[in-house]
Amino acid sequence: MDLKSVIAGFPNAVPFDRWSGSWHWYPAPGLDFVGVLSRDGERLLQVNAIDSFDPDAAAAVLAFAIEHEEEMFAANPYLTRAGGFHAPGLRRFDALAGVGPRVHDFYAVEQPELTPHTRIFFPAYDSEFSGRENLVEARARYDVLPVGLEDRPPLPWVKMRYINTRTQSRSTGPDRGFTDPDVVAMELREMDGGEGSLVEFEDRHGKVWRVRWSDGWWYADPTDPTATPTDITLDDLLAFAYDRVHN
């Protein structure tokens, strides 16, 4: 596949002046794409921006992607990241994420033959990834993570299941599912007064924590058979959960 010809044929495609050998195309107002070929010329390394295009930030993404692409996708072919990324105007990010074609399915409608040759990169946070994502998990994370160039707070990786005897609500099925850290905090608060209520959450390092309510709060590590309940206040519990999820 002649990737250069394909990219040059994109709507409004022009050379991207911040990085030699790259292109900038914009099929609609506010929708900007920048791309460059991989070192072996076999793949398009692409950056997407929706109402957030910053040429300096895009150039920083391209430079980091070219340098780290091979090691990133050797670690995980679906959804991967490398730490140490920094870019002008994006000072809060500490990692660059990469998305493989089986996850993003980009160009599936207009140019499906290009999809297998495309990897998408975006600024991210290390706390948003476990490094162990399988295909299903990678797609679930890709669906919720903003993949543009806009500055944003982190959305840490966390899974949870819960049973609330006070509100009579519970998660679906026996397994932990991805959720927002704010939802974990909300369910911990909602347990108050619900005898036998349970919140079990898993951090990105694979550590699982179980919290029950029984005349007070406590947490323990269910993977450790020697773990014993620990009394804890709600404020301390919320701080503990925040630290585990954002670490």
PDB file of C-alpha atoms in Angstrom:
ATOM      1  CA  MET A   1       0.000   0.000   0.000  1.00  0.00           C
ATOM      2  CA  ASP A   2       1.344   3.412  -1.011  1.00  0.00           C
ATOM      3  CA  LEU A   3       0.669   5.238   2.260  1.00  0.00           C
ATOM      4  CA  LYS A   4       2.146   8.522   1.052  1.00  0.00           C
ATOM      5  CA  SER A   5      -0.285   8.695  -1.866  1.00  0.00           C
ATOM      6  CA  VAL A   6      -3.227   7.767   0.330  1.00  0.00           C
ATOM      7  CA  ILE A   7      -2.422  10.434   2.917  1.00  0.00           C
ATOM      8  CA  ALA A   8      -1.708  13.068   0.265  1.00  0.00           C
ATOM      9  CA  GLY A   9      -5.212  12.409  -1.069  1.00  0.00           C
ATOM     10  CA  PHE A  10      -6.947  13.244   2.224  1.00  0.00           C
ATOM     11  CA  PRO A  11      -9.226  16.328   2.181  1.00  0.00           C
ATOM     12  CA  ASN A  12      -7.173  19.535   2.443  1.00  0.00           C
ATOM     13  CA  ALA A  13      -3.963  17.563   3.078  1.00  0.00           C
ATOM     14  CA  VAL A  14      -0.872  19.757   3.225  1.00  0.00           C
ATOM     15  CA  PRO A  15       2.655  19.263   4.596  1.00  0.00           C
ATOM     16  CA  PHE A  16       2.788  19.839   8.337  1.00  0.00           C
ATOM     17  CA  ASP A  17       5.402  22.529   8.817  1.00  0.00           C
ATOM     18  CA  ARG A  18       6.301  21.572  12.398  1.00  0.00           C
ATOM     19  CA  TRP A  19       7.681  18.147  11.453  1.00  0.00           C
ATOM     20  CA  SER A  20       9.496  17.100   8.303  1.00  0.00           C
ATOM     21  CA  GLY A  21       7.769  14.434   6.221  1.00  0.00           C
ATOM     22  CA  SER A  22       4.405  14.757   7.989  1.00  0.00           C
ATOM     23  CA  TRP A  23       0.943  15.878   6.863  1.00  0.00           C
ATOM     24  CA  HIS A  24      -1.902  17.932   8.254  1.00  0.00           C
ATOM     25  CA  TRP A  25      -5.424  17.435   6.944  1.00  0.00           C
ATOM     26  CA  TYR A  26      -8.775  18.806   8.074  1.00  0.00           C
ATOM     27  CA  PRO A  27     -11.924  17.339   6.520  1.00  0.00           C
ATOM     28  CA  ALA A  28     -14.219  19.693   8.490  1.00  0.00           C
ATOM     29  CA  PRO A  29     -13.920  22.853  10.606  1.00  0.00           C
ATOM     30  CA  GLY A  30     -12.531  22.004  14.041  1.00  0.00           C
ATOM     31  CA  LEU A  31     -11.524  18.489  12.966  1.00  0.00           C
ATOM     32  CA  ASP A  32      -7.769  18.237  12.465  1.00  0.00           C
ATOM     33  CA  PHE A  33      -5.515  15.250  11.827  1.00  0.00           C
ATOM     34  CA  VAL A  34      -1.736  15.107  11.693  1.00  0.00           C
ATOM     35  CA  GLY A  35       0.254  12.066  10.635  1.00  0.00           C
ATOM     36  CA  VAL A  36       3.689  10.785   9.791  1.00  0.00           C
ATOM     37  CA  LEU A  37       4.994   7.452   8.548  1.00  0.00           C
ATOM     38  CA  SER A  38       6.686   5.063  10.929  1.00  0.00           C
ATOM     39  CA  ARG A  39      10.431   4.590  10.628  1.00  0.00           C
ATOM     40  CA  ASP A  40       9.985   1.543   8.403  1.00  0.00           C
ATOM     41  CA  GLY A  41       7.339   3.312   6.313  1.00  0.00           C
ATOM     42  CA  GLU A  42       4.760   0.604   6.970  1.00  0.00           C
ATOM     43  CA  ARG A  43       2.345   2.509   9.251  1.00  0.00           C
ATOM     44  CA  LEU A  44       0.639   5.861   9.638  1.00  0.00           C
ATOM     45  CA  LEU A  45       1.203   7.360  13.091  1.00  0.00           C
ATOM     46  CA  GLN A  46      -1.752   9.691  13.571  1.00  0.00           C
ATOM     47  CA  VAL A  47      -2.795  12.454  15.973  1.00  0.00           C
ATOM     48  CA  ASN A  48      -6.443  13.562  16.176  1.00  0.00           C
ATOM     49  CA  ALA A  49      -7.810  16.883  17.415  1.00  0.00           C
ATOM     50  CA  ILE A  50     -11.415  18.033  17.787  1.00  0.00           C
ATOM     51  CA  ASP A  51     -11.559  21.772  18.470  1.00  0.00           C
ATOM     52  CA  SER A  52      -8.186  21.374  20.188  1.00  0.00           C
ATOM     53  CA  PHE A  53      -5.551  21.570  17.462  1.00  0.00           C
ATOM     54  CA  ASP A  54      -2.194  22.916  18.632  1.00  0.00           C
ATOM     55  CA  PRO A  55       0.632  22.489  16.104  1.00  0.00           C
ATOM     56  CA  ASP A  56       3.370  22.514  18.739  1.00  0.00           C
ATOM     57  CA  ALA A  57       1.596  19.860  20.809  1.00  0.00           C
ATOM     58  CA  ALA A  58       0.929  17.773  17.692  1.00  0.00           C
ATOM     59  CA  ALA A  59       4.608  17.962  16.733  1.00  0.00           C
ATOM     60  CA  ALA A  60       5.605  16.843  20.233  1.00  0.00           C
ATOM     61  CA  VAL A  61       3.259  13.841  19.948  1.00  0.00           C
ATOM     62  CA  LEU A  62       4.702  12.864  16.569  1.00  0.00           C
ATOM     63  CA  ALA A  63       8.288  13.125  17.811  1.00  0.00           C
ATOM     64  CA  PHE A  64       7.569  10.980  20.878  1.00  0.00           C
ATOM     65  CA  ALA A  65       5.520   8.466  18.869  1.00  0.00           C
ATOM     66  CA  ILE A  66       8.269   7.935  16.307  1.00  0.00           C
ATOM     67  CA  GLU A  67      10.837   7.461  19.051  1.00  0.00           C
ATOM     68  CA  HIS A  68       8.817   5.038  21.213  1.00  0.00           C
ATOM     69  CA  GLU A  69       6.359   3.295  18.846  1.00  0.00           C
ATOM     70  CA  GLU A  70       8.128  -0.068  18.701  1.00  0.00           C
ATOM     71  CA  GLU A  71       8.622  -0.478  22.449  1.00  0.00           C
ATOM     72  CA  MET A  72       5.085   0.702  23.175  1.00  0.00           C
ATOM     73  CA  PHE A  73       3.369  -1.819  20.907  1.00  0.00           C
ATOM     74  CA  ALA A  74       5.756  -4.603  21.842  1.00  0.00           C
ATOM     75  CA  ALA A  75       4.419  -4.182  25.377  1.00  0.00           C
ATOM     76  CA  ASN A  76       0.751  -4.253  24.313  1.00  0.00           C
ATOM     77  CA  PRO A  77      -0.601  -4.370  20.736  1.00  0.00           C
ATOM     78  CA  TYR A  78      -4.052  -3.017  21.665  1.00  0.00           C
ATOM     79  CA  LEU A  79      -3.705  -0.060  24.021  1.00  0.00           C
ATOM     80  CA  THR A  80      -0.301   1.012  25.258  1.00  0.00           C
ATOM     81  CA  ARG A  81       1.570   3.939  26.723  1.00  0.00           C
ATOM     82  CA  ALA A  82       5.048   5.255  27.458  1.00  0.00           C
ATOM     83  CA  GLY A  83       5.834   7.569  30.347  1.00  0.00           C
ATOM     84  CA  GLY A  84       7.859  10.732  30.236  1.00  0.00           C
ATOM     85  CA  PHE A  85       5.861  12.601  27.603  1.00  0.00           C
ATOM     86  CA  HIS A  86       5.642  16.388  27.869  1.00  0.00           C
ATOM     87  CA  ALA A  87       4.436  18.980  25.392  1.00  0.00           C
ATOM     88  CA  PRO A  88       3.929  22.749  25.196  1.00  0.00           C
ATOM     89  CA  GLY A  89       0.475  23.670  26.459  1.00  0.00           C
ATOM     90  CA  LEU A  90      -0.078  20.134  27.788  1.00  0.00           C
ATOM     91  CA  ARG A  91       1.977  20.379  30.942  1.00  0.00           C
ATOM     92  CA  ARG A  92      -0.159  18.079  33.071  1.00  0.00           C
ATOM     93  CA  PHE A  93       0.229  14.957  30.951  1.00  0.00           C
ATOM     94  CA  ASP A  94       2.966  12.477  31.866  1.00  0.00           C
ATOM     95  CA  ALA A  95       2.520   9.765  29.208  1.00  0.00           C
ATOM     96  CA  LEU A  96       1.719   9.181  25.553  1.00  0.00           C
ATOM     97  CA  ALA A  97      -0.867   6.542  24.663  1.00  0.00           C
ATOM     98  CA  GLY A  98      -0.989   4.482  21.487  1.00  0.00           C
ATOM     99  CA  VAL A  99      -4.027   2.665  20.070  1.00  0.00           C
ATOM    100  CA  GLY A 100      -3.785  -0.296  17.707  1.00  0.00           C
ATOM    101  CA  PRO A 101      -6.083  -0.820  14.675  1.00  0.00           C
ATOM    102  CA  ARG A 102      -8.118  -3.641  16.259  1.00  0.00           C
ATOM    103  CA  VAL A 103      -9.226  -1.143  18.884  1.00  0.00           C
ATOM    104  CA  HIS A 104      -9.693   2.174  17.061  1.00  0.00           C
ATOM    105  CA  ASP A 105     -11.086   0.753  13.776  1.00  0.00           C
ATOM    106  CA  PHE A 106     -10.384   4.155  12.199  1.00  0.00           C
ATOM    107  CA  TYR A 107     -11.102   4.465   8.446  1.00  0.00           C
ATOM    108  CA  ALA A 108     -13.273   1.312   8.620  1.00  0.00           C
ATOM    109  CA  VAL A 109     -15.960   2.955   6.486  1.00  0.00           C
ATOM    110  CA  GLU A 110     -14.166   5.219   4.024  1.00  0.00           C
ATOM    111  CA  GLN A 111     -10.829   3.393   3.605  1.00  0.00           C
ATOM    112  CA  PRO A 112     -10.850   0.030   5.407  1.00  0.00           C
ATOM    113  CA  GLU A 113      -7.606  -1.042   3.765  1.00  0.00           C
ATOM    114  CA  LEU A 114      -5.836   1.780   5.649  1.00  0.00           C
ATOM    115  CA  THR A 115      -7.085   0.771   9.106  1.00  0.00           C
ATOM    116  CA  PRO A 116      -4.561  -2.067   9.729  1.00  0.00           C
ATOM    117  CA  HIS A 117      -1.726   0.339   8.894  1.00  0.00           C
ATOM    118  CA  THR A 118      -2.815   3.100  11.300  1.00  0.00           C
ATOM    119  CA  ARG A 119      -1.842   3.679  14.928  1.00  0.00           C
ATOM    120  CA  ILE A 120      -3.350   6.584  16.848  1.00  0.00           C
ATOM    121  CA  PHE A 121      -1.498   8.472  19.576  1.00  0.00           C
ATOM    122  CA  PHE A 122      -2.718  10.902  22.216  1.00  0.00           C
ATOM    123  CA  PRO A 123      -1.449  12.605  25.398  1.00  0.00           C
ATOM    124  CA  ALA A 124      -2.454  10.727  28.537  1.00  0.00           C
ATOM    125  CA  TYR A 125      -1.649   9.905  32.141  1.00  0.00           C
ATOM    126  CA  ASP A 126       0.183   6.855  33.397  1.00  0.00           C
ATOM    127  CA  SER A 127      -2.612   6.263  35.930  1.00  0.00           C
ATOM    128  CA  GLU A 128      -5.068   5.579  33.076  1.00  0.00           C
ATOM    129  CA  PHE A 129      -3.502   2.264  32.074  1.00  0.00           C
ATOM    130  CA  SER A 130      -2.655  -1.060  33.674  1.00  0.00           C
ATOM    131  CA  GLY A 131      -0.395  -2.286  30.862  1.00  0.00           C
ATOM    132  CA  ARG A 132      -2.320  -5.576  30.891  1.00  0.00           C
ATOM    133  CA  GLU A 133      -5.356  -4.526  28.841  1.00  0.00           C
ATOM    134  CA  ASN A 134      -6.734  -7.288  26.629  1.00  0.00           C
ATOM    135  CA  LEU A 135      -8.700  -6.465  23.484  1.00  0.00           C
ATOM    136  CA  VAL A 136     -12.053  -6.117  25.289  1.00  0.00           C
ATOM    137  CA  GLU A 137     -10.571  -3.937  28.029  1.00  0.00           C
ATOM    138  CA  ALA A 138      -8.646  -1.838  25.518  1.00  0.00           C
ATOM    139  CA  ARG A 139     -11.822  -1.102  23.562  1.00  0.00           C
ATOM    140  CA  ALA A 140     -13.667  -0.201  26.751  1.00  0.00           C
ATOM    141  CA  ARG A 141     -10.943   2.254  27.769  1.00  0.00           C
ATOM    142  CA  TYR A 142     -10.668   3.721  24.261  1.00  0.00           C
ATOM    143  CA  ASP A 143     -14.403   4.442  24.311  1.00  0.00           C
ATOM    144  CA  VAL A 144     -14.122   6.653  27.409  1.00  0.00           C
ATOM    145  CA  LEU A 145     -10.681   8.262  27.178  1.00  0.00           C
ATOM    146  CA  PRO A 146     -10.482  11.579  25.285  1.00  0.00           C
ATOM    147  CA  VAL A 147      -8.030  10.927  22.469  1.00  0.00           C
ATOM    148  CA  GLY A 148      -7.493  14.478  21.240  1.00  0.00           C
ATOM    149  CA  LEU A 149      -5.042  17.217  22.178  1.00  0.00           C
ATOM    150  CA  GLU A 150      -7.200  19.032  24.724  1.00  0.00           C
ATOM    151  CA  ASP A 151      -5.786  19.541  28.193  1.00  0.00           C
ATOM    152  CA  ARG A 152      -7.822  17.551  30.714  1.00  0.00           C
ATOM    153  CA  PRO A 153      -7.683  15.927  34.153  1.00  0.00           C
ATOM    154  CA  PRO A 154      -6.830  12.212  34.429  1.00  0.00           C
ATOM    155  CA  LEU A 155      -9.407   9.430  34.261  1.00  0.00           C
ATOM    156  CA  PRO A 156      -7.612   6.717  36.261  1.00  0.00           C
ATOM    157  CA  TRP A 157      -7.974   2.999  35.560  1.00  0.00           C
ATOM    158  CA  VAL A 158     -10.266   1.407  38.155  1.00  0.00           C
ATOM    159  CA  LYS A 159     -12.708  -1.491  38.246  1.00  0.00           C
ATOM    160  CA  MET A 160     -15.465  -1.978  40.795  1.00  0.00           C
ATOM    161  CA  ARG A 161     -18.351  -4.151  41.892  1.00  0.00           C
ATOM    162  CA  TYR A 162     -20.728  -3.235  44.688  1.00  0.00           C
ATOM    163  CA  ILE A 163     -23.777  -4.282  46.675  1.00  0.00           C
ATOM    164  CA  ASN A 164     -25.712  -1.632  48.602  1.00  0.00           C
ATOM    165  CA  THR A 165     -28.258  -3.033  51.047  1.00  0.00           C
ATOM    166  CA  ARG A 166     -29.510   0.442  51.972  1.00  0.00           C
ATOM    167  CA  THR A 167     -30.374   1.629  48.447  1.00  0.00           C
ATOM    168  CA  GLN A 168     -31.066  -1.898  47.143  1.00  0.00           C
ATOM    169  CA  SER A 169     -28.743  -1.291  44.194  1.00  0.00           C
ATOM    170  CA  ARG A 170     -25.856  -3.354  42.936  1.00  0.00           C
ATOM    171  CA  SER A 171     -23.503  -3.798  40.002  1.00  0.00           C
ATOM    172  CA  THR A 172     -24.412  -6.194  37.224  1.00  0.00           C
ATOM    173  CA  GLY A 173     -22.850  -9.645  37.308  1.00  0.00           C
ATOM    174  CA  PRO A 174     -20.181 -11.105  39.600  1.00  0.00           C
ATOM    175  CA  ASP A 175     -17.175  -9.402  38.015  1.00  0.00           C
ATOM    176  CA  ARG A 176     -15.652  -5.988  38.529  1.00  0.00           C
ATOM    177  CA  GLY A 177     -16.226  -3.557  35.664  1.00  0.00           C
ATOM    178  CA  PHE A 178     -14.579  -0.305  34.631  1.00  0.00           C
ATOM    179  CA  THR A 179     -15.911   2.799  36.306  1.00  0.00           C
ATOM    180  CA  ASP A 180     -15.051   6.382  37.153  1.00  0.00           C
ATOM    181  CA  PRO A 181     -13.144   7.077  40.404  1.00  0.00           C
ATOM    182  CA  ASP A 182     -15.917   9.507  41.356  1.00  0.00           C
ATOM    183  CA  VAL A 183     -18.394   6.627  41.193  1.00  0.00           C
ATOM    184  CA  VAL A 184     -16.221   4.601  43.584  1.00  0.00           C
ATOM    185  CA  ALA A 185     -16.258   7.516  46.043  1.00  0.00           C
ATOM    186  CA  MET A 186     -20.026   7.920  45.628  1.00  0.00           C
ATOM    187  CA  GLU A 187     -20.704   4.243  46.337  1.00  0.00           C
ATOM    188  CA  LEU A 188     -18.470   4.355  49.418  1.00  0.00           C
ATOM    189  CA  ARG A 189     -20.527   7.269  50.741  1.00  0.00           C
ATOM    190  CA  GLU A 190     -23.809   5.563  49.840  1.00  0.00           C
ATOM    191  CA  MET A 191     -22.887   2.533  51.979  1.00  0.00           C
ATOM    192  CA  ASP A 192     -23.375   4.506  55.186  1.00  0.00           C
ATOM    193  CA  GLY A 193     -25.950   2.654  57.281  1.00  0.00           C
ATOM    194  CA  GLY A 194     -26.299  -0.275  54.893  1.00  0.00           C
ATOM    195  CA  GLU A 195     -25.457  -3.331  56.945  1.00  0.00           C
ATOM    196  CA  GLY A 196     -23.557  -5.860  54.833  1.00  0.00           C
ATOM    197  CA  SER A 197     -22.991  -3.425  51.953  1.00  0.00           C
ATOM    198  CA  LEU A 198     -19.900  -4.060  49.860  1.00  0.00           C
ATOM    199  CA  VAL A 199     -17.648  -2.046  47.556  1.00  0.00           C
ATOM    200  CA  GLU A 200     -14.792  -3.950  45.948  1.00  0.00           C
ATOM    201  CA  PHE A 201     -12.401  -2.053  43.696  1.00  0.00           C
ATOM    202  CA  GLU A 202      -9.269  -2.943  41.763  1.00  0.00           C
ATOM    203  CA  ASP A 203      -6.466  -0.494  41.003  1.00  0.00           C
ATOM    204  CA  ARG A 204      -4.347  -0.479  37.851  1.00  0.00           C
ATOM    205  CA  HIS A 205      -1.618  -2.514  39.548  1.00  0.00           C
ATOM    206  CA  GLY A 206      -4.052  -5.415  40.005  1.00  0.00           C
ATOM    207  CA  LYS A 207      -4.481  -4.856  43.734  1.00  0.00           C
ATOM    208  CA  VAL A 208      -8.025  -5.519  44.949  1.00  0.00           C
ATOM    209  CA  TRP A 209      -9.558  -3.794  47.945  1.00  0.00           C
ATOM    210  CA  ARG A 210     -12.831  -4.771  49.619  1.00  0.00           C
ATOM    211  CA  VAL A 211     -14.810  -2.386  51.814  1.00  0.00           C
ATOM    212  CA  ARG A 212     -17.794  -3.452  53.929  1.00  0.00           C
ATOM    213  CA  TRP A 213     -20.096  -1.516  56.210  1.00  0.00           C
ATOM    214  CA  SER A 214     -20.933  -3.016  59.596  1.00  0.00           C
ATOM    215  CA  ASP A 215     -21.326  -0.501  62.410  1.00  0.00           C
ATOM    216  CA  GLY A 216     -18.519   1.485  60.789  1.00  0.00           C
ATOM    217  CA  TRP A 217     -16.082   1.384  57.892  1.00  0.00           C
ATOM    218  CA  TRP A 218     -13.226  -0.955  57.179  1.00  0.00           C
ATOM    219  CA  TYR A 219     -11.134  -2.202  54.333  1.00  0.00           C
ATOM    220  CA  ALA A 220      -9.056  -5.299  53.720  1.00  0.00           C
ATOM    221  CA  ASP A 221      -7.183  -6.978  50.894  1.00  0.00           C
ATOM    222  CA  PRO A 222      -9.263 -10.025  49.883  1.00  0.00           C
ATOM    223  CA  THR A 223      -6.308 -11.591  48.058  1.00  0.00           C
ATOM    224  CA  ASP A 224      -4.478 -11.902  51.389  1.00  0.00           C
ATOM    225  CA  PRO A 225      -6.011 -14.679  53.551  1.00  0.00           C
ATOM    226  CA  THR A 226      -4.309 -13.240  56.630  1.00  0.00           C
ATOM    227  CA  ALA A 227      -5.839  -9.778  56.197  1.00  0.00           C
ATOM    228  CA  THR A 228      -7.989  -8.580  59.084  1.00  0.00           C
ATOM    229  CA  PRO A 229     -10.670  -5.866  59.085  1.00  0.00           C
ATOM    230  CA  THR A 230      -9.482  -2.361  59.859  1.00  0.00           C
ATOM    231  CA  ASP A 231     -11.759   0.282  61.381  1.00  0.00           C
ATOM    232  CA  ILE A 232     -11.599   3.523  59.401  1.00  0.00           C
ATOM    233  CA  THR A 233     -13.548   6.767  59.178  1.00  0.00           C
ATOM    234  CA  LEU A 234     -15.315   7.741  55.972  1.00  0.00           C
ATOM    235  CA  ASP A 235     -12.945  10.645  55.317  1.00  0.00           C
ATOM    236  CA  ASP A 236      -9.904   8.412  55.775  1.00  0.00           C
ATOM    237  CA  LEU A 237     -11.487   5.721  53.616  1.00  0.00           C
ATOM    238  CA  LEU A 238     -12.142   8.175  50.772  1.00  0.00           C
ATOM    239  CA  ALA A 239      -8.556   9.434  50.990  1.00  0.00           C
ATOM    240  CA  PHE A 240      -7.267   5.850  50.998  1.00  0.00           C
ATOM    241  CA  ALA A 241      -9.333   4.937  47.920  1.00  0.00           C
ATOM    242  CA  TYR A 242      -8.243   8.117  46.110  1.00  0.00           C
ATOM    243  CA  ASP A 243      -4.568   7.328  46.725  1.00  0.00           C
ATOM    244  CA  ARG A 244      -4.929   3.723  45.519  1.00  0.00           C
ATOM    245  CA  VAL A 245      -6.738   4.698  42.327  1.00  0.00           C
ATOM    246  CA  HIS A 246      -4.485   7.635  41.395  1.00  0.00           C
ATOM    247  CA  ASN A 247      -1.195   5.920  42.208  1.00  0.00           C
TER     248      ASN A 247
END
